[in-house]
Protein backbone atom coordinates (compact mmCIF):
# COMPACT_ATOMS: atom_id res chain seq x y z
CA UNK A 1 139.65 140.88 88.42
CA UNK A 2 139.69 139.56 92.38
CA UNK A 3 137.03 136.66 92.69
CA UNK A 4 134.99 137.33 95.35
CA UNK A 5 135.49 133.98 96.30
CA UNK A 6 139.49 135.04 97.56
CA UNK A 7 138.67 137.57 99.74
CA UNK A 8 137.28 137.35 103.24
CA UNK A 9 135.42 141.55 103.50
CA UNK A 10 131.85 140.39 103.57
CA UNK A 11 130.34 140.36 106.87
CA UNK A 12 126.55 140.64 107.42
CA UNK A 13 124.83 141.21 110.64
CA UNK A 14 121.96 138.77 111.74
CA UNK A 15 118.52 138.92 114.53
CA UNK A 16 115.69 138.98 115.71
CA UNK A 17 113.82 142.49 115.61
CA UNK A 18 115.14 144.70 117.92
CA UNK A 19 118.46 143.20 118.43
CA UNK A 20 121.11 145.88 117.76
CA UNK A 21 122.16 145.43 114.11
CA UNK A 22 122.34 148.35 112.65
CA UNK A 23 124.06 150.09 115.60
CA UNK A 24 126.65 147.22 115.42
CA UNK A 25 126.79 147.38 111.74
CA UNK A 26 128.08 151.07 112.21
CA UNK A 27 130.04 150.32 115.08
CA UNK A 28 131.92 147.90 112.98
CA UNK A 29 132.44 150.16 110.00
CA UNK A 30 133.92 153.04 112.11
CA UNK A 31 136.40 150.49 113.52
CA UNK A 32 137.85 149.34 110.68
CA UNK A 33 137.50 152.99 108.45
CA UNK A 34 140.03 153.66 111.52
CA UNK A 35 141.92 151.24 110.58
CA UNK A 36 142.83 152.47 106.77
CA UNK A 37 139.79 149.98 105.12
CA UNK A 38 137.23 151.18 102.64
CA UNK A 39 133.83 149.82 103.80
CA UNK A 40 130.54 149.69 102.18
CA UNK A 41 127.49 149.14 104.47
CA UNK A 42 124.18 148.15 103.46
CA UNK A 43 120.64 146.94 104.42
CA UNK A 44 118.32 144.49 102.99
CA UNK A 45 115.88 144.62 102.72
CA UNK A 46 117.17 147.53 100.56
CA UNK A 47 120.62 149.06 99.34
CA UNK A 48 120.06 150.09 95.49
CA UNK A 49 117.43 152.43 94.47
CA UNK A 50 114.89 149.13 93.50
CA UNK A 51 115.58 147.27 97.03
CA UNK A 52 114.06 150.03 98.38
CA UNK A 53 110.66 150.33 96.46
CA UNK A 54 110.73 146.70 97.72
CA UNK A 55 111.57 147.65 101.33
CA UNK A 56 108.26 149.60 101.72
CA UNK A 57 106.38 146.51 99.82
CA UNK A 58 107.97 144.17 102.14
CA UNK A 59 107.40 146.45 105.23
CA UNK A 60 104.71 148.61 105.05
CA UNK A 61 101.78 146.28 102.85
CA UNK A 62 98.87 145.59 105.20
CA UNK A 63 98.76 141.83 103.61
CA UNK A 64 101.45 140.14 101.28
CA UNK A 65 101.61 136.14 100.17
CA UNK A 66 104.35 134.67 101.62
CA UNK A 67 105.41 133.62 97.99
CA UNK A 68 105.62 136.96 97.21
CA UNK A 69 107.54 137.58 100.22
CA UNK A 70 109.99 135.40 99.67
CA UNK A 71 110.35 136.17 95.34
CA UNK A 72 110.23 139.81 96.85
CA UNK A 73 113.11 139.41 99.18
CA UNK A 74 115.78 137.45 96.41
CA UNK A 75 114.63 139.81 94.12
CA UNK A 76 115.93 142.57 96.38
CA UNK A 77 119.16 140.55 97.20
CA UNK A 78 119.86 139.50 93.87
CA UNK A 79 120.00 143.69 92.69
CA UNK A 80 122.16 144.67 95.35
CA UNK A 81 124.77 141.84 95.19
CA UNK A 82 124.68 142.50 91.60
CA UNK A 83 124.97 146.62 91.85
CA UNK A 84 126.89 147.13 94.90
CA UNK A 85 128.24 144.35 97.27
CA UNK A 86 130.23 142.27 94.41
CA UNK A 87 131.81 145.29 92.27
CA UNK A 88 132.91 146.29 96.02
CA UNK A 89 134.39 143.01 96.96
CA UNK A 90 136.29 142.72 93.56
CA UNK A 91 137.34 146.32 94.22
CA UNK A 92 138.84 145.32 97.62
CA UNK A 93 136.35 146.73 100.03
CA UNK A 94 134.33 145.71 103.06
CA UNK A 95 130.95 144.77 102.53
CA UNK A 96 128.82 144.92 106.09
CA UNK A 97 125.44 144.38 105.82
CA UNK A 98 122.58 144.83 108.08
CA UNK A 99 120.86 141.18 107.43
CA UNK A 100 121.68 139.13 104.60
CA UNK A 101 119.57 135.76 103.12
CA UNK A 102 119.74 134.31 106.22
CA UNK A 103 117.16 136.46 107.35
CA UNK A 104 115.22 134.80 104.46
CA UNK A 105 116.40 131.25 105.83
CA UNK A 106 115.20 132.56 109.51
CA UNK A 107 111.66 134.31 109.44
CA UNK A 108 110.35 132.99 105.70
CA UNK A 109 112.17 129.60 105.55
CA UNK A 110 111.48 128.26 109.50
CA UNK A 111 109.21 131.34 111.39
CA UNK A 112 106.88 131.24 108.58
CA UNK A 113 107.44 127.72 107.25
CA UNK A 114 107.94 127.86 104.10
CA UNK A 115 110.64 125.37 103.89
CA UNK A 116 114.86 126.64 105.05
CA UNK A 117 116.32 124.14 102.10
CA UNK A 118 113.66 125.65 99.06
CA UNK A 119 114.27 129.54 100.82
CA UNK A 120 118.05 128.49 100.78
CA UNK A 121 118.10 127.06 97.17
CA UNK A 122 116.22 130.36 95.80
CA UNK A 123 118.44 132.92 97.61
CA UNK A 124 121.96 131.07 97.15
CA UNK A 125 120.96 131.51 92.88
CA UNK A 126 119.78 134.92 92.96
CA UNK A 127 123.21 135.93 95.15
CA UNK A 128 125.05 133.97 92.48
CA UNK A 129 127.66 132.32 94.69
CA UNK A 130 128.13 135.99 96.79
CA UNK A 131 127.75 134.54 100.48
CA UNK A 132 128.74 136.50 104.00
CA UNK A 133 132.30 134.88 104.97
CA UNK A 134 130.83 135.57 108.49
CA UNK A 135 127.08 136.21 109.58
CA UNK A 136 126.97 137.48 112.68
CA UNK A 137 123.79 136.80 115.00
CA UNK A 138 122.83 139.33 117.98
CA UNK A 139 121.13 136.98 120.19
CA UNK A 140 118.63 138.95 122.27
CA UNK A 141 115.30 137.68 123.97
CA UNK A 142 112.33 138.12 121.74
CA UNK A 143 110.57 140.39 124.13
CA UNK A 144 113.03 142.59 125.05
CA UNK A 145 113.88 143.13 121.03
CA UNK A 146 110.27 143.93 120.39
CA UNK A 147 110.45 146.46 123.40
CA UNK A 148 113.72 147.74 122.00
CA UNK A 149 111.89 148.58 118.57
CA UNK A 150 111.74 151.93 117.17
CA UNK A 151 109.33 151.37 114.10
CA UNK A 152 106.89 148.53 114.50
CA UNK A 153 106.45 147.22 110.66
CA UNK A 154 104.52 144.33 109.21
CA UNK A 155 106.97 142.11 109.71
CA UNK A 156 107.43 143.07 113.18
CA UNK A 157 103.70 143.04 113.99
CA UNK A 158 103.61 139.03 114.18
CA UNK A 159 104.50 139.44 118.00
CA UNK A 160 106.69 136.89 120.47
CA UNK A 161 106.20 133.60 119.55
CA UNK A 162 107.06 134.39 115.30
CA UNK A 163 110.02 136.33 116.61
CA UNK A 164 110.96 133.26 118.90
CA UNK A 165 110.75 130.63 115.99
CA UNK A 166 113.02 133.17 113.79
CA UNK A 167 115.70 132.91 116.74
CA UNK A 168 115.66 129.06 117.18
CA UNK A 169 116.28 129.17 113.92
CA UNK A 170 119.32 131.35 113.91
CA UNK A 171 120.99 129.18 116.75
CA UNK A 172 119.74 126.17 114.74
CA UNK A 173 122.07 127.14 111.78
CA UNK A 174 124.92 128.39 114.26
CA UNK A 175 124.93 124.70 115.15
CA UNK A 176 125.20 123.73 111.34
CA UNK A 177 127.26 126.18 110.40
CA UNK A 178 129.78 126.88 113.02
CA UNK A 179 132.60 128.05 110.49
CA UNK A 180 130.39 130.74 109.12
CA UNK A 181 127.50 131.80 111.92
CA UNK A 182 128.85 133.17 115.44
CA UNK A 183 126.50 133.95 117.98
CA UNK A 184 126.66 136.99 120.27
CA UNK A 185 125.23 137.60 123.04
CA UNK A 186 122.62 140.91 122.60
CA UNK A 187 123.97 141.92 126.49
CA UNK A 188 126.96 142.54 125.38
CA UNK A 189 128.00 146.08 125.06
CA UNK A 190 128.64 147.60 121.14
CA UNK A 191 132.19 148.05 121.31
CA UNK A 192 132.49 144.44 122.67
CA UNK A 193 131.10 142.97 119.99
CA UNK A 194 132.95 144.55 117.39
CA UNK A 195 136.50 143.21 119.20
CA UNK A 196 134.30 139.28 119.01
CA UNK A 197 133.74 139.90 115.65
CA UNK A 198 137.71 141.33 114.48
CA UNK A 199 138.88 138.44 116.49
CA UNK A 200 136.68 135.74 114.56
CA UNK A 201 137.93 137.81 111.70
CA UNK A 202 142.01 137.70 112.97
CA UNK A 203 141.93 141.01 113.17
């Protein structure tokens, strides 16, 4: 059996609301399907039948604690690496996920302030060592990613200045993490990206 820990497939796709992911996300997997790879995309929150009962808790509730939130969210993650993105990374595919714990580090852990190192410590145990070799941030202006959005949710309801601490927080742990985070520009064009991110990648 590979350890996940040898392989360098898992890419996850990081940003504010709004800022392109999941067209990225597919952009990326088409690229390198081309290429001969087997790729398995995913969501959080989301991805196995129970991550998404917990999407619409996480999304759709009119009111939820933010302890909740954040149990809800590992709870999520820690199913899916579990059912799907580790058996695929010891099978020798692509993982590319639309948002990863760092999401959790980035709206729960600064935006809402909960704490990034207690958000961190619960999310690296429920992933169980499974961590993005690259997480990708889109870097778009708060306002414009609002404006961009095509299903306002709960999460999405907490307006400009909650969507501006989530992306200090994302270029706050680009800075710390400079061998795992890369920062995009959002005006880039799709197909752009996806060359950034295969270079990063050596690809």
């Amino acid at each position: 059996m590979v350890s996940v820990a040898d392989v360098s497939r898992y890419i996850a796709l990081e940003g504010v609301d709004g800022s392109g992911k999941s067209t990225v996300v597919s952009a990326l997997a088409t690229r390198l399907r081309d290429a001969g790879e087997t790729v398995v995309t995913v969501r959080e929150p989301g991805g196995s039948p129970f991550g998404e009962v917990v999407r619409g808790l996480l999304l759709d509730s009119d009111h939820l604690d933010i302890k909740a939130e954040v149990l809800l969210f590992a709870a999520q993650r820690a199913v899916l690496t579990s059912e799907v993105v580790r058996p695929a990374l010891e099978g020798g595919e692509w993982v590319i996920s639309d948002r990863t714990y760092y999401s959790s580090l980035a709206y729960q852990g600064r935006a809402r302030g909960v704490g990034m190192d207690w958000v961190r410590e619960i999310n690296e145990w429920a992933v169980d060592g499974v961590i993005p070799d690259l997480v990708v941030v889109l870097d778009v202006d708060p306002e414009e990613g609002l404006r961009r959005q095509h299903r306002e949710d709960r999460i999405g309801r907490e307006g400009v200045d909650f969507q501006s601490e989530v992306r200090a927080a994302y270029l706050e742990l680009a800075e710390a993490e400079p061998d795992r985070v890369l920062i995009l520009k959002g005006s880039l064009a799709v197909e752009e990206m996806v060359d950034a991110i295969l270079e990063r990648l050596g690809r």
